[in-house]
PDB file of C-alpha atoms in Angstrom:
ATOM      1  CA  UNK A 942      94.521 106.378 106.793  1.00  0.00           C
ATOM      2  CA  UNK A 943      92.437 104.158 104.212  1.00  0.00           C
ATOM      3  CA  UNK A 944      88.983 103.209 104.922  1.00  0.00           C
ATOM      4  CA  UNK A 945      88.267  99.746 103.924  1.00  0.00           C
ATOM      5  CA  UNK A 946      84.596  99.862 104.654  1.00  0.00           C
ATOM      6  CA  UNK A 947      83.121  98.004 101.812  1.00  0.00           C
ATOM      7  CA  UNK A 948      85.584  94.765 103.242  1.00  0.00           C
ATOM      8  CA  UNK A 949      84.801  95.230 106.659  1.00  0.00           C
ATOM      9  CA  UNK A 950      81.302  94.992 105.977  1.00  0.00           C
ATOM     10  CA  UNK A 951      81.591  91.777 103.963  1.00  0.00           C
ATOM     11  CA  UNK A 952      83.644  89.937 107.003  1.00  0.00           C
ATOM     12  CA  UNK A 953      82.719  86.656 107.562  1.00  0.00           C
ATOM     13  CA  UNK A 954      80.402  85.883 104.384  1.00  0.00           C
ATOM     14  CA  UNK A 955      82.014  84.362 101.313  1.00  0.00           C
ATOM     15  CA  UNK A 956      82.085  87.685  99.249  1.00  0.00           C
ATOM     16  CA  UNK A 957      85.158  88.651 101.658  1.00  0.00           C
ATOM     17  CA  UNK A 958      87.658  87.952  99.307  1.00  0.00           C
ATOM     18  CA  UNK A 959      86.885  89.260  96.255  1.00  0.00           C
ATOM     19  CA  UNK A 960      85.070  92.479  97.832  1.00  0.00           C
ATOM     20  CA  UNK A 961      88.707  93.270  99.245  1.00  0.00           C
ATOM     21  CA  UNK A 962      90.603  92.451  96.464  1.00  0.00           C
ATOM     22  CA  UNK A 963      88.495  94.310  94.736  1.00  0.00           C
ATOM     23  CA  UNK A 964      88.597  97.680  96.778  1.00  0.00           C
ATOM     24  CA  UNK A 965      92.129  97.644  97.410  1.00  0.00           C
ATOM     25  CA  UNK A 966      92.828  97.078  93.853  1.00  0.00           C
ATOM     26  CA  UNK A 967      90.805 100.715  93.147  1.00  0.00           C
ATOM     27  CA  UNK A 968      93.333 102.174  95.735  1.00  0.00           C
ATOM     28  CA  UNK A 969      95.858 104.460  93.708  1.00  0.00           C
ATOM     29  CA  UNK A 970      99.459 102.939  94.180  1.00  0.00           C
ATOM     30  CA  UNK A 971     100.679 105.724  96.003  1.00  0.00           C
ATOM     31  CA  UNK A 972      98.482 104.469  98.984  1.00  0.00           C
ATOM     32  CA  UNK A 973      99.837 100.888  99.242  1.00  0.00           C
ATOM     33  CA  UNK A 974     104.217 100.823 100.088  1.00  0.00           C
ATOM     34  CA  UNK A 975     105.498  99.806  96.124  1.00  0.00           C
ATOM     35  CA  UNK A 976     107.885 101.789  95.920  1.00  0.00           C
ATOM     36  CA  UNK A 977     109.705 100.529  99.485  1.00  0.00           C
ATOM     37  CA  UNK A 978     108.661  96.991  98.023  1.00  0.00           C
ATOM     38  CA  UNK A 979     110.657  97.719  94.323  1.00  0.00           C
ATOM     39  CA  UNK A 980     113.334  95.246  94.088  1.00  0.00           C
ATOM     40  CA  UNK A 981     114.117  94.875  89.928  1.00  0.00           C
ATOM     41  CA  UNK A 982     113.832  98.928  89.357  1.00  0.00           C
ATOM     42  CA  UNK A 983     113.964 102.593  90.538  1.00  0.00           C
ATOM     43  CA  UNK A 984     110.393 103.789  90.430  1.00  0.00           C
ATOM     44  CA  UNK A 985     106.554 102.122  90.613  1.00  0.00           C
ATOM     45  CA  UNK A 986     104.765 102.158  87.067  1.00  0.00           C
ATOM     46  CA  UNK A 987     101.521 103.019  85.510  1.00  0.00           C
ATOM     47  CA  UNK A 988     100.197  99.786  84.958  1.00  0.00           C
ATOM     48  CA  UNK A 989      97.848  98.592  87.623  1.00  0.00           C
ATOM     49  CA  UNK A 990      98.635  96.352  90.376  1.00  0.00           C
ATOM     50  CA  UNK A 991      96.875  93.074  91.202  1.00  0.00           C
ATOM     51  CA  UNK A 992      96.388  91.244  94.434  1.00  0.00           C
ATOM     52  CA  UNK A 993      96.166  87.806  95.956  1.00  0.00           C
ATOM     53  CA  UNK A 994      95.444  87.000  98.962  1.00  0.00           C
ATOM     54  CA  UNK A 995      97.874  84.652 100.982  1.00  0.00           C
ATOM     55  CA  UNK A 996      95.984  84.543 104.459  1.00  0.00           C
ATOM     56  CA  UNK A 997      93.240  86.125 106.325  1.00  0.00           C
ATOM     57  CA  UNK A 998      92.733  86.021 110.397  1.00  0.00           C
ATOM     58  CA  UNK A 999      91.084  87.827 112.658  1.00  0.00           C
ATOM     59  CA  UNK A1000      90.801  88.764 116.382  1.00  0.00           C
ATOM     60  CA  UNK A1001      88.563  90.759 118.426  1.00  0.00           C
ATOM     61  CA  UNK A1002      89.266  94.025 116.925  1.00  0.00           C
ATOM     62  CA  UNK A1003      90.768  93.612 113.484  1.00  0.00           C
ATOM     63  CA  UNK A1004      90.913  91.572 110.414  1.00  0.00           C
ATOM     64  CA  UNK A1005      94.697  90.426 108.963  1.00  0.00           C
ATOM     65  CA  UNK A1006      94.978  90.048 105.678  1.00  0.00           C
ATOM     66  CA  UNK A1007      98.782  88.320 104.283  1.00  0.00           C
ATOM     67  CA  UNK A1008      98.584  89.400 100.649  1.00  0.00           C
ATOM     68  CA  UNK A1009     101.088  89.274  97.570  1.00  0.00           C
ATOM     69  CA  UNK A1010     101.068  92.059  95.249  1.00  0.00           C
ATOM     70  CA  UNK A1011     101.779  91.873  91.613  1.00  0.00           C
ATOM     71  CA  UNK A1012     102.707  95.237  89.526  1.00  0.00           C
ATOM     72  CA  UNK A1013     105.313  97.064  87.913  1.00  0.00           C
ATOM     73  CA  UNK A1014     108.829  99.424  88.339  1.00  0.00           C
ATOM     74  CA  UNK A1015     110.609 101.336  85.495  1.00  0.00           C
ATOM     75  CA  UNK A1016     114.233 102.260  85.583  1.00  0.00           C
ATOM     76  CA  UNK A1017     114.491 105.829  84.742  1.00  0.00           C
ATOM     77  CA  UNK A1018     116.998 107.050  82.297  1.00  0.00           C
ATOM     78  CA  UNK A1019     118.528 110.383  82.481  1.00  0.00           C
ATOM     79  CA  UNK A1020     115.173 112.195  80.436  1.00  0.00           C
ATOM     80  CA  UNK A1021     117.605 114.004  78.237  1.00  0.00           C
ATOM     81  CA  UNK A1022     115.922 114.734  75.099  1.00  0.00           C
ATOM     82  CA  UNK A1023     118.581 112.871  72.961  1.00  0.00           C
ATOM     83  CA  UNK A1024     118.582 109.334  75.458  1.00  0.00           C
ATOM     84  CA  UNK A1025     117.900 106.229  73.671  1.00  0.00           C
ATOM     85  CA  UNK A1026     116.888 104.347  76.784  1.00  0.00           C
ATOM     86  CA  UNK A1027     113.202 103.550  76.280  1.00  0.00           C
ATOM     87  CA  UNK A1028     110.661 103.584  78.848  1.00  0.00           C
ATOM     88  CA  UNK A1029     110.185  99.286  79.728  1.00  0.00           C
ATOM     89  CA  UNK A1030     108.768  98.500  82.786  1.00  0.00           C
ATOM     90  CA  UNK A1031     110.035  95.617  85.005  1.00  0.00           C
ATOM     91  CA  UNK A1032     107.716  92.862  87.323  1.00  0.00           C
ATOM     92  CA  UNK A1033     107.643  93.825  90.475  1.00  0.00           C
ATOM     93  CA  UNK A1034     106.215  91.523  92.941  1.00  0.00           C
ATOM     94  CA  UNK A1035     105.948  92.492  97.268  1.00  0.00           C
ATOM     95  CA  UNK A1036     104.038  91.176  99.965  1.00  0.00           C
ATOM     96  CA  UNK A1037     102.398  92.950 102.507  1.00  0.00           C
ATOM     97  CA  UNK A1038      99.890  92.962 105.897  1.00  0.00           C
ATOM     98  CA  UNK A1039      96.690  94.559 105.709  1.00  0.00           C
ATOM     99  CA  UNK A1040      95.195  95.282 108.924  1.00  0.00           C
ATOM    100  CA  UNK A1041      91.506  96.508 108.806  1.00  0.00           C
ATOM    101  CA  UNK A1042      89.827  97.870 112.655  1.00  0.00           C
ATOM    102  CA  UNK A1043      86.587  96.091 112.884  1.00  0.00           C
ATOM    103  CA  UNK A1044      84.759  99.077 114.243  1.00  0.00           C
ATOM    104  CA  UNK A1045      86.333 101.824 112.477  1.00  0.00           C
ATOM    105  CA  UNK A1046      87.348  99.828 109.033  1.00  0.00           C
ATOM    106  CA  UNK A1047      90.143 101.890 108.851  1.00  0.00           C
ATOM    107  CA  UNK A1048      93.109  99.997 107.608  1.00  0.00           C
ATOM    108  CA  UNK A1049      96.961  99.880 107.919  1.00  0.00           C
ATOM    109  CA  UNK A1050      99.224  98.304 105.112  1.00  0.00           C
ATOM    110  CA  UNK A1051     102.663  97.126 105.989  1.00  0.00           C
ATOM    111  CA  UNK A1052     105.221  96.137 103.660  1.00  0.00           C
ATOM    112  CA  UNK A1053     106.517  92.506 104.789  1.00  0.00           C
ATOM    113  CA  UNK A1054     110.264  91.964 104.450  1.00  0.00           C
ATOM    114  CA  UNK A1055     111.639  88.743 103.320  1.00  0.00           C
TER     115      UNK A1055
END
């Protein structure tokens, strides 16, 4: 589970924002659901991703965060050493619910479906 602990401690000041945005966007891709979220290609790229946030809310025990995320997919070719297909990567764009536990800061990210 990620630990979101930088965020959790910036609730409720004006830093919020860009302190998670910031630490999610240090995340390595395989943490966050791309690759469910793909939608123009077969695989997540190398490039790195890039938030926005959409919403934030709260409650009495976590923090909800509705945020977009911008990055990229490839279409893999057959990697046969005489295929012409070159290596372009596609935008890939997917939204998804971060849910951070106020106490524990560990967080939850769910891919949201259209």
């Amino acid at each position: 589970m990620l630990k979101l602990t930088r965020s959790i401690n910036s609730w409720n000041t004006p830093e919020f924002r860009d302190v998670l945005k910031d630490e999610i966007e240090q995340l390595d891709a395989g943490q966050l659901p791309l690759q469910q979220g793909l939608a123009n290609s077969s695989y997540v790229g190398e490039t790195p991703f890039r938030m926005m946030i959409i919403g934030v809310s709260d409650d009495s025990t976590a923090v909800r965060v509705h945020a977009g995320i911008f990055y990229a997919g490839i279409i893999a070719g057959c990697n046969c050493s005489d295929d012409p297909t070159p290596v372009d990567e596609q935008p890939e764009y997917c939204e998804v619910e971060v849910v951070i536990d106020k106490s524990t800061s560990e967080a939850k990210v769910t891919l949201l479906q259209d």
